[in-house]
Amino acid sequence: MNGSGTAPAVPRPAYRRLSVEQRRSQLLAAALGLFAQRAPEDVSLDDVATAAEVSRPLVYRYFPGGKQQLYEAALRSAADQLERCFAEPDSGPLTQRLSHALDRYLAFVDEHDAGFSALLQGGSVVETSRTSAIVDEVRRAAAEQILRHLGEPEPGLRLRMTVRMWITAVEAASLIWLDEGKRPPLDELRDWLVDHFVALLTATAARDEQTARITRAALALETAAGPVGDLARRILPVADGAAHLL
Amino acid sequence: MNGSGTAPAVPRPAYRRLSVEQRRSQLLAAALGLFAQRAPEDVSLDDVATAAEVSRPLVYRYFPGGKQQLYEAALRSAADQLERCFAEPDSGPLTQRLSHALDRYLAFVDEHDAGFSALLQGGSVVETSRTSAIVDEVRRAAAEQILRHLGEPEPGLRLRMTVRMWITAVEAASLIWLDEGKRPPLDELRDWLVDHFVALLTATAARDEQTARITRAALALETAAGPVGDLARRILPVADGAAHLL
C-alpha cells in the first residue's frame, strides 16, 4: 500500500531513545489514559502498544506478567501521583490548605475518570489484596497529611476517625460526581467538601476535648472573608428557627 | 473409642426435620457465624457442616456451587437482614429515628464482625461484581430510607450526595470501630454518627435551598433535651472564639 493510498502520508514520530525509566513512565501514562476511558479488564497490552506508538514486544518486555502486572504498575504510579497531591505547605488558614490539596485531588479524579471509579468500586477482576493495599496506603497518606496540618502529634481515636470518615466521604463524593456527569462544577464541589470537613470537625469537637482544642486553634486562623466565615453566615438563617433547642 | 473415654457422653441433638427453607436458613446462619470469625476464604463447606451439626453431603446438596455459592447466599441473607434494620416508623424527631436505625445497624456490625469487614474491605478472593452489586444495593436501600424520612419526594443532587456521603462515612466508622477493638462504646458511636448527620445536613443546607428547607423542618421537630439541643449547646463553647468570622 506504500505510496498508493489516497490519505497523505502521516510522518511517524522518529523512534525516541528513552531510558528504561522514561520508557516505563511513557507506557504507564499510556495505560492510565486507557484506564480513564474503559474498564481495566478491557485494556490489553496491545492497546497500550498502540496508544504509546511502540511495538507490542516492547510492552511485553516491560510487563512480562501481562495485564495484571500492567494494572498494578499503573495503580502504583497513580497512587504516587495522588500522594504528591496531598503535600501542602504549613501556612495560612487550614481551609485554604485543604482547598489547595482538594483542587489537586479533584483534578486527578477528573483526569483519571473511569479508572478512578473502577479502582474504588471493587469487584473488578484485576482487584487483588495487593491493589486494595495500595488504595489503603493512599487513604492512610491522606489521613496523615491532614493530621499533620491539624498539628496534633498524638491524635486520639475520635480525631483519627473523623479524618478517615471525611476522606471516605470525599471518595464517595468523587465517585458520585463522575457518575452524575461531573456535576456540580469542580470549584463548588471543592468548597462544599471543605464545608463538610469544618462541619464534621466541629461536631466531633462537641464531644472530644482534643478535637475541641484543635478546632478552636484552626478557627482562630480563619477570616470572615474566608470559607468558614462564609459558611457561618449561610448557616445562621437555617438555624434561625432552632432557638428552642438552646 | 465409644464408651471408653473419660468424658461423659454428650447426647447428640435428635436429627431435626426441617423444611428446605428452614434448613437453608440454618446453614446460612451457621455460615454467617463462621464468617464473623475468619476470612471468607478460610471457611469451607465442611466447616459449615460441623458448625450446623449436619452431614457434609447435606451442605453440598444445598450449595452445589461450593464456597462461592455459599458466600454469595450468606451475603444475600446478611443484606436482607441489613435492609430490614433500616425500616423505621415515620414519627418523632428525625434524630430519634436515625438513632433507632443506627442501633440496629451497629448491632449487626457488632455481631458479624470480621465478616462485615471482609465484605467491605475488598480485595477478597470471594469478591465479584455480583457481591459488589449486593453491597451497593444495601447502600442504595439505606439512602432511600433516609431520603424518605427527610420527606423529599424529588431529592436534588446535593441532598442525595450528602446522604450517600454520610452512609459511606458510617461504613468507614464501623470498620475503624471493629479495627480499634470496638471502641468507643456503641451508644457513644451512635450518638456521634447522629451528630455527624446533623452537621453534614446543616453544612449542605448552607449552599442548597432544598436541603435548607428540609433542615429547617427537621430542626423544628427536635427538642432542647434531644441530640440536636445537646449538640448545639456543646458546640457553642467551641465556636466561642470565632466571633471574628461573622
Tab-separated table of C-alpha atoms in Angstrom:
chain	number	residue	atom	x	y	z
A	1	MET	CA	0.000	0.000	0.000
A	2	ASN	CA	3.030	2.271	0.364
A	3	GLY	CA	2.562	5.435	-1.659
A	4	SER	CA	-0.642	4.148	-3.292
A	5	GLY	CA	-3.240	5.274	-0.681
A	6	THR	CA	-5.318	8.446	-1.023
A	7	ALA	CA	-4.593	9.677	2.511
A	8	PRO	CA	-1.475	11.838	2.781
A	9	ALA	CA	1.429	10.023	4.400
A	10	VAL	CA	1.487	10.840	8.109
A	11	PRO	CA	5.100	11.005	9.199
A	12	ARG	CA	5.612	8.579	12.063
A	13	PRO	CA	7.359	10.213	15.002
A	14	ALA	CA	11.028	9.385	14.950
A	15	TYR	CA	11.803	6.457	17.229
A	16	ARG	CA	12.608	8.047	20.535
A	17	ARG	CA	15.560	6.789	22.542
A	18	LEU	CA	14.313	6.688	26.095
A	19	SER	CA	15.939	5.374	29.237
A	20	VAL	CA	14.329	2.331	30.846
A	21	GLU	CA	12.702	4.596	33.441
A	22	GLN	CA	11.435	7.059	30.829
A	23	ARG	CA	10.060	4.260	28.665
A	24	ARG	CA	8.304	2.685	31.623
A	25	SER	CA	6.757	6.046	32.566
A	26	GLN	CA	5.608	6.559	28.984
A	27	LEU	CA	3.922	3.135	28.909
A	28	LEU	CA	2.269	3.700	32.284
A	29	ALA	CA	0.992	7.123	31.181
A	30	ALA	CA	-0.495	5.499	28.073
A	31	ALA	CA	-2.082	2.772	30.231
A	32	LEU	CA	-3.559	5.325	32.656
A	33	GLY	CA	-5.006	7.183	29.680
A	34	LEU	CA	-6.736	3.987	28.535
A	35	PHE	CA	-7.949	3.070	32.039
A	36	ALA	CA	-9.578	6.533	32.202
A	37	GLN	CA	-11.814	5.511	29.287
A	38	ARG	CA	-12.594	1.827	29.810
A	39	ALA	CA	-12.833	-0.877	32.436
A	40	PRO	CA	-9.402	-2.265	33.373
A	41	GLU	CA	-10.327	-5.729	32.050
A	42	ASP	CA	-10.910	-4.184	28.608
A	43	VAL	CA	-7.390	-2.746	28.322
A	44	SER	CA	-4.868	-5.112	26.691
A	45	LEU	CA	-1.098	-4.807	26.391
A	46	ASP	CA	-1.656	-4.443	22.634
A	47	ASP	CA	-3.854	-1.385	23.283
A	48	VAL	CA	-1.052	0.137	25.334
A	49	ALA	CA	1.424	-0.515	22.495
A	50	THR	CA	-0.893	1.246	20.034
A	51	ALA	CA	-1.549	4.188	22.371
A	52	ALA	CA	2.146	4.639	23.148
A	53	GLU	CA	3.122	4.097	19.489
A	54	VAL	CA	5.614	1.389	20.325
A	55	SER	CA	5.914	-2.237	19.289
A	56	ARG	CA	3.972	-4.949	21.089
A	57	PRO	CA	7.107	-6.910	22.091
A	58	LEU	CA	8.421	-3.786	23.778
A	59	VAL	CA	5.344	-3.566	26.030
A	60	TYR	CA	5.558	-7.294	26.791
A	61	ARG	CA	9.219	-6.844	27.711
A	62	TYR	CA	8.310	-4.225	30.304
A	63	PHE	CA	5.303	-6.129	31.639
A	64	PRO	CA	6.053	-9.840	31.262
A	65	GLY	CA	3.348	-10.558	33.883
A	66	GLY	CA	0.732	-9.323	31.412
A	67	LYS	CA	-2.402	-7.331	32.101
A	68	GLN	CA	-2.369	-7.803	35.866
A	69	GLN	CA	1.218	-6.561	36.178
A	70	LEU	CA	0.443	-3.588	33.953
A	71	TYR	CA	-2.611	-2.722	36.030
A	72	GLU	CA	-0.744	-2.923	39.314
A	73	ALA	CA	2.138	-0.817	37.963
A	74	ALA	CA	-0.306	1.799	36.646
A	75	LEU	CA	-2.088	1.806	40.002
A	76	ARG	CA	1.243	2.208	41.809
A	77	SER	CA	2.081	5.164	39.576
A	78	ALA	CA	-1.376	6.721	40.116
A	79	ALA	CA	-1.042	6.235	43.885
A	80	ASP	CA	2.319	8.046	43.850
A	81	GLN	CA	0.764	10.935	41.898
A	82	LEU	CA	-2.138	11.094	44.358
A	83	GLU	CA	0.138	11.117	47.382
A	84	ARG	CA	2.032	14.059	45.892
A	85	CYS	CA	-1.336	15.905	45.600
A	86	PHE	CA	-1.663	15.937	49.364
A	87	ALA	CA	1.604	17.769	50.109
A	88	GLU	CA	0.884	21.368	51.083
A	89	PRO	CA	2.965	23.978	52.972
A	90	ASP	CA	2.137	24.593	56.647
A	91	SER	CA	0.940	28.151	56.287
A	92	GLY	CA	-2.336	30.002	56.007
A	93	PRO	CA	-5.774	29.026	57.309
A	94	LEU	CA	-6.483	25.289	57.396
A	95	THR	CA	-9.398	25.592	54.940
A	96	GLN	CA	-7.078	27.247	52.407
A	97	ARG	CA	-4.570	24.389	52.639
A	98	LEU	CA	-7.396	21.871	52.353
A	99	SER	CA	-8.777	23.700	49.293
A	100	HIS	CA	-5.413	23.573	47.544
A	101	ALA	CA	-4.973	19.863	48.203
A	102	LEU	CA	-8.568	19.171	47.131
A	103	ASP	CA	-8.032	21.116	43.883
A	104	ARG	CA	-5.164	18.800	43.008
A	105	TYR	CA	-7.019	15.675	44.137
A	106	LEU	CA	-10.181	16.564	42.191
A	107	ALA	CA	-8.122	17.364	39.065
A	108	PHE	CA	-6.713	13.839	39.402
A	109	VAL	CA	-10.241	12.382	39.679
A	110	ASP	CA	-11.338	14.423	36.658
A	111	GLU	CA	-8.405	13.228	34.572
A	112	HIS	CA	-8.478	9.547	35.573
A	113	ASP	CA	-12.233	9.311	35.369
A	114	ALA	CA	-13.355	5.701	34.722
A	115	GLY	CA	-10.006	4.405	36.025
A	116	PHE	CA	-10.648	6.119	39.337
A	117	SER	CA	-14.158	4.647	39.584
A	118	ALA	CA	-13.049	1.130	38.676
A	119	LEU	CA	-10.341	1.290	41.277
A	120	LEU	CA	-12.612	2.286	44.145
A	121	GLN	CA	-15.787	0.465	43.224
A	122	GLY	CA	-14.409	-3.007	43.733
A	123	GLY	CA	-15.485	-6.287	42.254
A	124	SER	CA	-13.163	-5.841	39.262
A	125	VAL	CA	-11.291	-8.898	38.042
A	126	VAL	CA	-7.983	-7.046	38.395
A	127	GLU	CA	-8.636	-6.247	42.054
A	128	THR	CA	-6.500	-8.233	44.479
A	129	SER	CA	-5.309	-7.894	48.049
A	130	ARG	CA	-2.261	-6.095	46.573
A	131	THR	CA	-4.336	-3.471	44.745
A	132	SER	CA	-6.514	-2.978	47.854
A	133	ALA	CA	-3.367	-2.452	49.910
A	134	ILE	CA	-2.189	0.291	47.522
A	135	VAL	CA	-5.554	2.058	47.757
A	136	ASP	CA	-5.450	1.811	51.555
A	137	GLU	CA	-1.932	3.234	51.567
A	138	VAL	CA	-3.197	6.327	49.695
A	139	ARG	CA	-6.009	6.760	52.239
A	140	ARG	CA	-3.516	6.463	55.079
A	141	ALA	CA	-1.204	9.021	53.449
A	142	ALA	CA	-4.127	11.457	53.086
A	143	ALA	CA	-5.102	10.991	56.745
A	144	GLU	CA	-1.504	11.517	57.883
A	145	GLN	CA	-1.224	14.759	55.925
A	146	ILE	CA	-4.441	16.131	57.385
A	147	LEU	CA	-3.477	15.170	60.939
A	148	ARG	CA	-0.089	16.797	60.400
A	149	HIS	CA	-1.775	20.044	59.331
A	150	LEU	CA	-4.068	19.851	62.348
A	151	GLY	CA	-0.837	19.972	64.359
A	152	GLU	CA	-1.662	17.121	66.710
A	153	PRO	CA	1.298	14.769	67.141
A	154	GLU	CA	-0.755	12.209	69.079
A	155	PRO	CA	-4.245	12.237	67.600
A	156	GLY	CA	-6.839	10.364	69.641
A	157	LEU	CA	-9.357	7.850	68.364
A	158	ARG	CA	-12.163	10.325	67.656
A	159	LEU	CA	-9.977	12.764	65.770
A	160	ARG	CA	-8.482	9.963	63.674
A	161	MET	CA	-11.918	8.503	62.983
A	162	THR	CA	-13.269	11.909	61.949
A	163	VAL	CA	-10.451	12.458	59.473
A	164	ARG	CA	-10.849	8.983	57.994
A	165	MET	CA	-14.628	9.385	57.760
A	166	TRP	CA	-14.212	12.635	55.867
A	167	ILE	CA	-11.681	11.044	53.484
A	168	THR	CA	-14.146	8.228	52.744
A	169	ALA	CA	-16.912	10.775	52.228
A	170	VAL	CA	-14.684	12.653	49.759
A	171	GLU	CA	-14.092	9.406	47.843
A	172	ALA	CA	-17.839	8.772	47.748
A	173	ALA	CA	-18.457	12.330	46.548
A	174	SER	CA	-15.832	11.876	43.800
A	175	LEU	CA	-17.490	8.690	42.551
A	176	ILE	CA	-20.967	10.257	42.562
A	177	TRP	CA	-19.538	13.335	40.836
A	178	LEU	CA	-18.158	11.157	37.998
A	179	ASP	CA	-21.429	9.225	37.883
A	180	GLU	CA	-23.508	12.394	37.686
A	181	GLY	CA	-21.724	13.772	34.633
A	182	LYS	CA	-19.228	15.811	36.693
A	183	ARG	CA	-21.790	17.952	38.476
A	184	PRO	CA	-21.607	20.244	40.439
A	185	PRO	CA	-18.659	22.230	38.949
A	186	LEU	CA	-15.304	21.307	40.485
A	187	ASP	CA	-14.829	24.548	42.438
A	188	GLU	CA	-18.282	24.243	44.006
A	189	LEU	CA	-17.625	20.623	44.919
A	190	ARG	CA	-14.303	21.623	46.485
A	191	ASP	CA	-15.859	24.403	48.604
A	192	TRP	CA	-18.646	22.094	49.690
A	193	LEU	CA	-16.200	19.350	50.746
A	194	VAL	CA	-14.266	21.922	52.763
A	195	ASP	CA	-17.553	22.927	54.459
A	196	HIS	CA	-18.157	19.267	55.283
A	197	PHE	CA	-14.732	18.992	56.852
A	198	VAL	CA	-15.379	22.015	59.049
A	199	ALA	CA	-18.824	20.638	59.997
A	200	LEU	CA	-17.520	17.162	60.898
A	201	LEU	CA	-14.594	18.550	62.891
A	202	THR	CA	-16.906	20.881	64.814
A	203	ALA	CA	-19.438	18.110	65.515
A	204	THR	CA	-16.634	15.906	66.858
A	205	ALA	CA	-15.265	18.838	68.877
A	206	ALA	CA	-18.609	18.898	70.698
A	207	ARG	CA	-17.761	15.531	72.263
A	208	ASP	CA	-13.966	15.374	72.304
A	209	GLU	CA	-11.656	17.735	74.189
A	210	GLN	CA	-8.635	17.189	71.923
A	211	THR	CA	-10.667	17.922	68.786
A	212	ALA	CA	-12.213	20.956	70.509
A	213	ARG	CA	-8.740	22.364	71.206
A	214	ILE	CA	-7.626	21.825	67.608
A	215	THR	CA	-10.852	23.248	66.206
A	216	ARG	CA	-10.565	26.419	68.300
A	217	ALA	CA	-6.969	26.898	67.135
A	218	ALA	CA	-7.981	26.319	63.497
A	219	LEU	CA	-10.955	28.712	63.715
A	220	ALA	CA	-8.694	31.423	65.121
A	221	LEU	CA	-6.695	31.359	61.843
A	222	GLU	CA	-9.780	31.678	59.622
A	223	THR	CA	-11.027	35.025	58.367
A	224	ALA	CA	-14.516	36.495	57.966
A	225	ALA	CA	-13.953	36.664	54.197
A	226	GLY	CA	-12.782	33.024	54.077
A	227	PRO	CA	-14.788	29.811	53.712
A	228	VAL	CA	-15.619	29.388	57.410
A	229	GLY	CA	-16.911	32.961	57.713
A	230	ASP	CA	-18.999	32.356	54.609
A	231	LEU	CA	-20.295	29.031	55.963
A	232	ALA	CA	-21.172	30.545	59.358
A	233	ARG	CA	-23.149	33.376	57.749
A	234	ARG	CA	-25.015	30.943	55.467
A	235	ILE	CA	-25.879	28.602	58.338
A	236	LEU	CA	-27.381	31.341	60.545
A	237	PRO	CA	-30.672	31.615	58.595
A	238	VAL	CA	-31.036	27.799	58.581
A	239	ALA	CA	-30.578	27.691	62.371
A	240	ASP	CA	-32.882	30.670	62.792
A	241	GLY	CA	-35.962	28.684	63.726
A	242	ALA	CA	-33.982	26.465	66.114
A	243	ALA	CA	-33.747	28.830	69.092
A	244	HIS	CA	-35.984	26.395	71.006
A	245	LEU	CA	-33.079	23.941	71.085
A	246	LEU	CA	-30.785	26.089	73.221
B	1	MET	CA	-13.376	-45.081	71.472
B	2	ASN	CA	-17.109	-45.451	72.037
B	3	GLY	CA	-17.881	-45.708	75.725
B	4	SER	CA	-14.171	-45.945	76.667
B	5	GLY	CA	-13.382	-42.208	77.012
B	6	THR	CA	-13.371	-40.341	80.300
B	7	ALA	CA	-15.617	-37.527	79.070
B	8	PRO	CA	-19.314	-38.131	79.635
B	9	ALA	CA	-21.239	-38.967	76.506
B	10	VAL	CA	-22.755	-35.779	75.098
B	11	PRO	CA	-26.152	-36.620	73.640
B	12	ARG	CA	-26.298	-35.509	70.008
B	13	PRO	CA	-29.363	-33.417	69.281
B	14	ALA	CA	-32.025	-35.539	67.642
B	15	TYR	CA	-31.980	-35.175	63.857
B	16	ARG	CA	-34.316	-32.293	63.177
B	17	ARG	CA	-36.787	-32.474	60.315
B	18	LEU	CA	-36.661	-29.056	58.708
B	19	SER	CA	-38.287	-27.742	55.566
B	20	VAL	CA	-35.965	-26.875	52.678
B	21	GLU	CA	-36.267	-23.173	53.569
B	22	GLN	CA	-35.617	-23.782	57.264
B	23	ARG	CA	-32.607	-25.978	56.511
B	24	ARG	CA	-31.190	-23.391	54.147
B	25	SER	CA	-31.630	-20.666	56.772
B	26	GLN	CA	-29.935	-22.842	59.375
B	27	LEU	CA	-26.934	-23.441	57.102
B	28	LEU	CA	-26.660	-19.753	56.221
B	29	ALA	CA	-26.831	-18.768	59.899
B	30	ALA	CA	-24.001	-21.235	60.629
B	31	ALA	CA	-22.001	-19.803	57.697
B	32	LEU	CA	-22.518	-16.206	58.872
B	33	GLY	CA	-21.343	-17.248	62.328
B	34	LEU	CA	-18.133	-18.614	60.805
B	35	PHE	CA	-17.611	-15.586	58.533
B	36	ALA	CA	-17.818	-13.412	61.667
B	37	GLN	CA	-14.677	-15.131	62.965
B	38	ARG	CA	-12.494	-15.768	59.920
B	39	ALA	CA	-11.764	-14.593	56.410
B	40	PRO	CA	-14.316	-15.896	53.883
B	41	GLU	CA	-11.639	-17.858	52.034
B	42	ASP	CA	-10.911	-19.787	55.237
B	43	VAL	CA	-14.482	-21.061	55.638
B	44	SER	CA	-15.153	-24.394	53.903
B	45	LEU	CA	-18.415	-26.225	53.333
B	46	ASP	CA	-17.112	-28.867	55.734
B	47	ASP	CA	-16.773	-26.200	58.439
B	48	VAL	CA	-20.385	-25.226	57.871
B	49	ALA	CA	-21.456	-28.877	58.178
B	50	THR	CA	-19.610	-29.153	61.504
B	51	ALA	CA	-20.998	-25.854	62.834
B	52	ALA	CA	-24.566	-26.735	61.828
B	53	GLU	CA	-24.177	-30.335	63.041
B	54	VAL	CA	-25.305	-31.814	59.758
B	55	SER	CA	-23.668	-34.170	57.287
B	56	ARG	CA	-21.273	-32.858	54.646
B	57	PRO	CA	-23.328	-34.202	51.731
B	58	LEU	CA	-26.309	-32.238	53.010
B	59	VAL	CA	-24.378	-28.948	52.821
B	60	TYR	CA	-23.083	-29.836	49.353
B	61	ARG	CA	-26.655	-30.572	48.243
B	62	TYR	CA	-27.733	-27.082	49.244
B	63	PHE	CA	-24.672	-25.366	47.804
B	64	PRO	CA	-23.536	-27.416	44.789
B	65	GLY	CA	-21.616	-24.357	43.552
B	66	GLY	CA	-19.288	-24.718	46.549
B	67	LYS	CA	-17.680	-21.992	48.628
B	68	GLN	CA	-18.511	-19.140	46.249
B	69	GLN	CA	-22.209	-20.032	46.147
B	70	LEU	CA	-22.298	-20.353	49.935
B	71	TYR	CA	-20.622	-16.969	50.343
B	72	GLU	CA	-22.981	-15.221	47.959
B	73	ALA	CA	-26.033	-16.804	49.609
B	74	ALA	CA	-24.772	-15.796	53.072
B	75	LEU	CA	-24.136	-12.278	51.781
B	76	ARG	CA	-27.638	-12.156	50.275
B	77	SER	CA	-29.096	-13.218	53.625
B	78	ALA	CA	-26.974	-10.628	55.508
B	79	ALA	CA	-28.051	-7.918	53.035
B	80	ASP	CA	-31.724	-8.769	53.629
B	81	GLN	CA	-31.169	-8.548	57.394
B	82	LEU	CA	-29.425	-5.206	56.994
B	83	GLU	CA	-32.158	-3.754	54.822
B	84	ARG	CA	-34.705	-4.696	57.487
B	85	CYS	CA	-32.600	-2.723	60.017
B	86	PHE	CA	-33.328	0.490	58.144
B	87	ALA	CA	-37.134	0.327	58.356
B	88	GLU	CA	-38.392	2.801	60.937
B	89	PRO	CA	-41.843	4.394	61.502
B	90	ASP	CA	-42.370	7.976	60.286
B	91	SER	CA	-42.858	9.569	63.660
B	92	GLY	CA	-40.827	11.521	66.172
B	93	PRO	CA	-37.800	13.753	65.604
B	94	LEU	CA	-35.520	12.703	62.732
B	95	THR	CA	-32.525	12.147	65.035
B	96	GLN	CA	-34.587	9.692	67.085
B	97	ARG	CA	-35.500	7.660	64.002
B	98	LEU	CA	-31.870	7.738	62.867
B	99	SER	CA	-30.712	6.585	66.321
B	100	HIS	CA	-33.072	3.608	66.253
B	101	ALA	CA	-31.946	2.536	62.784
B	102	LEU	CA	-28.286	3.021	63.759
B	103	ASP	CA	-28.775	0.890	66.880
B	104	ARG	CA	-29.943	-1.998	64.719
B	105	TYR	CA	-27.241	-1.431	62.100
B	106	LEU	CA	-24.448	-1.237	64.680
B	107	ALA	CA	-25.736	-4.391	66.428
B	108	PHE	CA	-25.439	-6.092	63.016
B	109	VAL	CA	-21.852	-4.838	62.629
B	110	ASP	CA	-21.036	-5.993	66.165
B	111	GLU	CA	-22.439	-9.477	65.533
B	112	HIS	CA	-20.991	-10.035	62.043
B	113	ASP	CA	-17.623	-8.589	62.947
B	114	ALA	CA	-14.881	-9.975	60.665
B	115	GLY	CA	-17.485	-10.930	58.044
B	116	PHE	CA	-18.591	-7.316	57.860
B	117	SER	CA	-15.003	-6.086	57.453
B	118	ALA	CA	-14.134	-8.662	54.790
B	119	LEU	CA	-17.210	-7.708	52.837
B	120	LEU	CA	-16.462	-4.004	52.744
B	121	GLN	CA	-12.701	-4.005	52.597
B	122	GLY	CA	-12.456	-5.539	49.152
B	123	GLY	CA	-9.663	-7.494	47.554
B	124	SER	CA	-11.057	-10.769	48.888
B	125	VAL	CA	-10.970	-13.779	46.572
B	126	VAL	CA	-14.708	-14.275	47.017
B	127	GLU	CA	-15.467	-10.723	45.897
B	128	THR	CA	-17.049	-10.489	42.449
B	129	SER	CA	-19.164	-7.999	40.540
B	130	ARG	CA	-22.180	-9.894	41.969
B	131	THR	CA	-21.095	-9.426	45.593
B	132	SER	CA	-20.275	-5.751	44.930
B	133	ALA	CA	-23.759	-5.315	43.448
B	134	ILE	CA	-25.352	-6.731	46.619
B	135	VAL	CA	-23.336	-4.348	48.804
B	136	ASP	CA	-24.325	-1.420	46.581
B	137	GLU	CA	-27.964	-2.452	46.796
B	138	VAL	CA	-27.773	-2.215	50.605
B	139	ARG	CA	-26.242	1.263	50.347
B	140	ARG	CA	-28.988	2.339	47.964
B	141	ALA	CA	-31.673	0.951	50.286
B	142	ALA	CA	-30.188	2.895	53.208
B	143	ALA	CA	-30.103	6.115	51.159
B	144	GLU	CA	-33.713	5.632	50.037
B	145	GLN	CA	-34.896	5.150	53.603
B	146	ILE	CA	-33.151	8.300	54.796
B	147	LEU	CA	-34.474	10.378	51.897
B	148	ARG	CA	-37.971	9.048	52.592
B	149	HIS	CA	-37.697	10.164	56.231
B	150	LEU	CA	-36.458	13.563	55.091
B	151	GLY	CA	-39.799	13.786	53.270
B	152	GLU	CA	-38.409	14.981	49.954
B	153	PRO	CA	-40.009	13.092	47.029
B	154	GLU	CA	-37.599	14.612	44.496
B	155	PRO	CA	-34.250	14.978	46.219
B	156	GLY	CA	-31.728	17.080	44.307
B	157	LEU	CA	-28.102	16.230	43.624
B	158	ARG	CA	-26.651	17.865	46.731
B	159	LEU	CA	-29.115	16.279	49.106
B	160	ARG	CA	-28.570	12.833	47.560
B	161	MET	CA	-24.801	13.284	47.660
B	162	THR	CA	-24.913	14.346	51.307
B	163	VAL	CA	-26.923	11.290	52.312
B	164	ARG	CA	-24.619	8.938	50.402
B	165	MET	CA	-21.526	10.607	51.845
B	166	TRP	CA	-22.841	10.121	55.358
B	167	ILE	CA	-23.647	6.449	54.655
B	168	THR	CA	-20.094	5.891	53.418
B	169	ALA	CA	-18.732	7.691	56.472
B	170	VAL	CA	-20.826	5.404	58.704
B	171	GLU	CA	-19.365	2.364	56.941
B	172	ALA	CA	-15.863	3.725	57.456
B	173	ALA	CA	-16.616	4.389	61.127
B	174	SER	CA	-17.926	0.816	61.522
B	175	LEU	CA	-14.752	-0.659	60.037
B	176	ILE	CA	-12.497	1.502	62.208
B	177	TRP	CA	-14.641	0.645	65.236
B	178	LEU	CA	-14.096	-3.103	64.618
B	179	ASP	CA	-10.401	-2.455	63.963
B	180	GLU	CA	-9.982	-0.475	67.180
B	181	GLY	CA	-11.338	-3.226	69.436
B	182	LYS	CA	-14.915	-1.898	69.328
B	183	ARG	CA	-14.169	1.498	70.808
B	184	PRO	CA	-15.871	3.882	71.574
B	185	PRO	CA	-18.891	2.118	73.192
B	186	LEU	CA	-21.749	1.510	70.746
B	187	ASP	CA	-24.120	4.094	72.222
B	188	GLU	CA	-21.447	6.802	72.051
B	189	LEU	CA	-20.625	5.859	68.472
B	190	ARG	CA	-24.332	6.015	67.578
B	191	ASP	CA	-24.816	9.472	69.116
B	192	TRP	CA	-21.674	10.723	67.414
B	193	LEU	CA	-22.810	9.447	63.990
B	194	VAL	CA	-26.165	11.182	64.500
B	195	ASP	CA	-24.252	14.416	65.290
B	196	HIS	CA	-22.300	13.954	62.056
B	197	PHE	CA	-25.514	13.580	60.099
B	198	VAL	CA	-26.897	16.801	61.560
B	199	ALA	CA	-23.595	18.588	60.857
B	200	LEU	CA	-23.376	17.409	57.224
B	201	LEU	CA	-27.018	18.235	56.525
B	202	THR	CA	-26.600	21.711	58.012
B	203	ALA	CA	-23.393	22.359	56.060
B	204	THR	CA	-25.135	21.351	52.823
B	205	ALA	CA	-28.160	23.481	53.777
B	206	ALA	CA	-25.823	26.468	53.761
B	207	ARG	CA	-25.444	26.077	49.973
B	208	ASP	CA	-28.618	24.344	48.823
B	209	GLU	CA	-32.141	25.726	49.145
B	210	GLN	CA	-33.885	22.330	49.101
B	211	THR	CA	-31.644	20.985	51.866
B	212	ALA	CA	-32.149	24.239	53.823
B	213	ARG	CA	-35.926	23.776	53.688
B	214	ILE	CA	-35.685	20.157	54.851
B	215	THR	CA	-33.202	21.014	57.590
B	216	ARG	CA	-35.428	23.791	58.975
B	217	ALA	CA	-38.399	21.399	59.021
B	218	ALA	CA	-36.323	18.698	60.736
B	219	LEU	CA	-34.912	21.117	63.332
B	220	ALA	CA	-38.442	22.273	64.202
B	221	LEU	CA	-39.254	18.694	65.348
B	222	GLU	CA	-36.171	18.431	67.571
B	223	THR	CA	-36.285	19.230	71.281
B	224	ALA	CA	-33.869	21.048	73.595
B	225	ALA	CA	-33.423	17.805	75.561
B	226	GLY	CA	-32.763	15.802	72.387
B	227	PRO	CA	-29.499	15.184	70.498
B	228	VAL	CA	-29.572	18.389	68.429
B	229	GLY	CA	-30.169	20.555	71.500
B	230	ASP	CA	-27.297	18.759	73.196
B	231	LEU	CA	-25.050	19.175	70.145
B	232	ALA	CA	-25.884	22.889	69.805
B	233	ARG	CA	-25.029	23.556	73.460
B	234	ARG	CA	-21.753	21.626	73.203
B	235	ILE	CA	-20.720	23.443	70.013
B	236	LEU	CA	-21.249	26.942	71.455
B	237	PRO	CA	-18.059	26.961	73.574
B	238	VAL	CA	-16.020	25.657	70.590
B	239	ALA	CA	-17.362	28.469	68.380
B	240	ASP	CA	-16.859	30.976	71.183
B	241	GLY	CA	-13.583	32.370	69.879
B	242	ALA	CA	-14.899	32.572	66.317
B	243	ALA	CA	-16.957	35.780	66.590
B	244	HIS	CA	-14.435	37.418	64.216
B	245	LEU	CA	-15.843	35.215	61.412
B	246	LEU	CA	-19.330	36.750	61.411
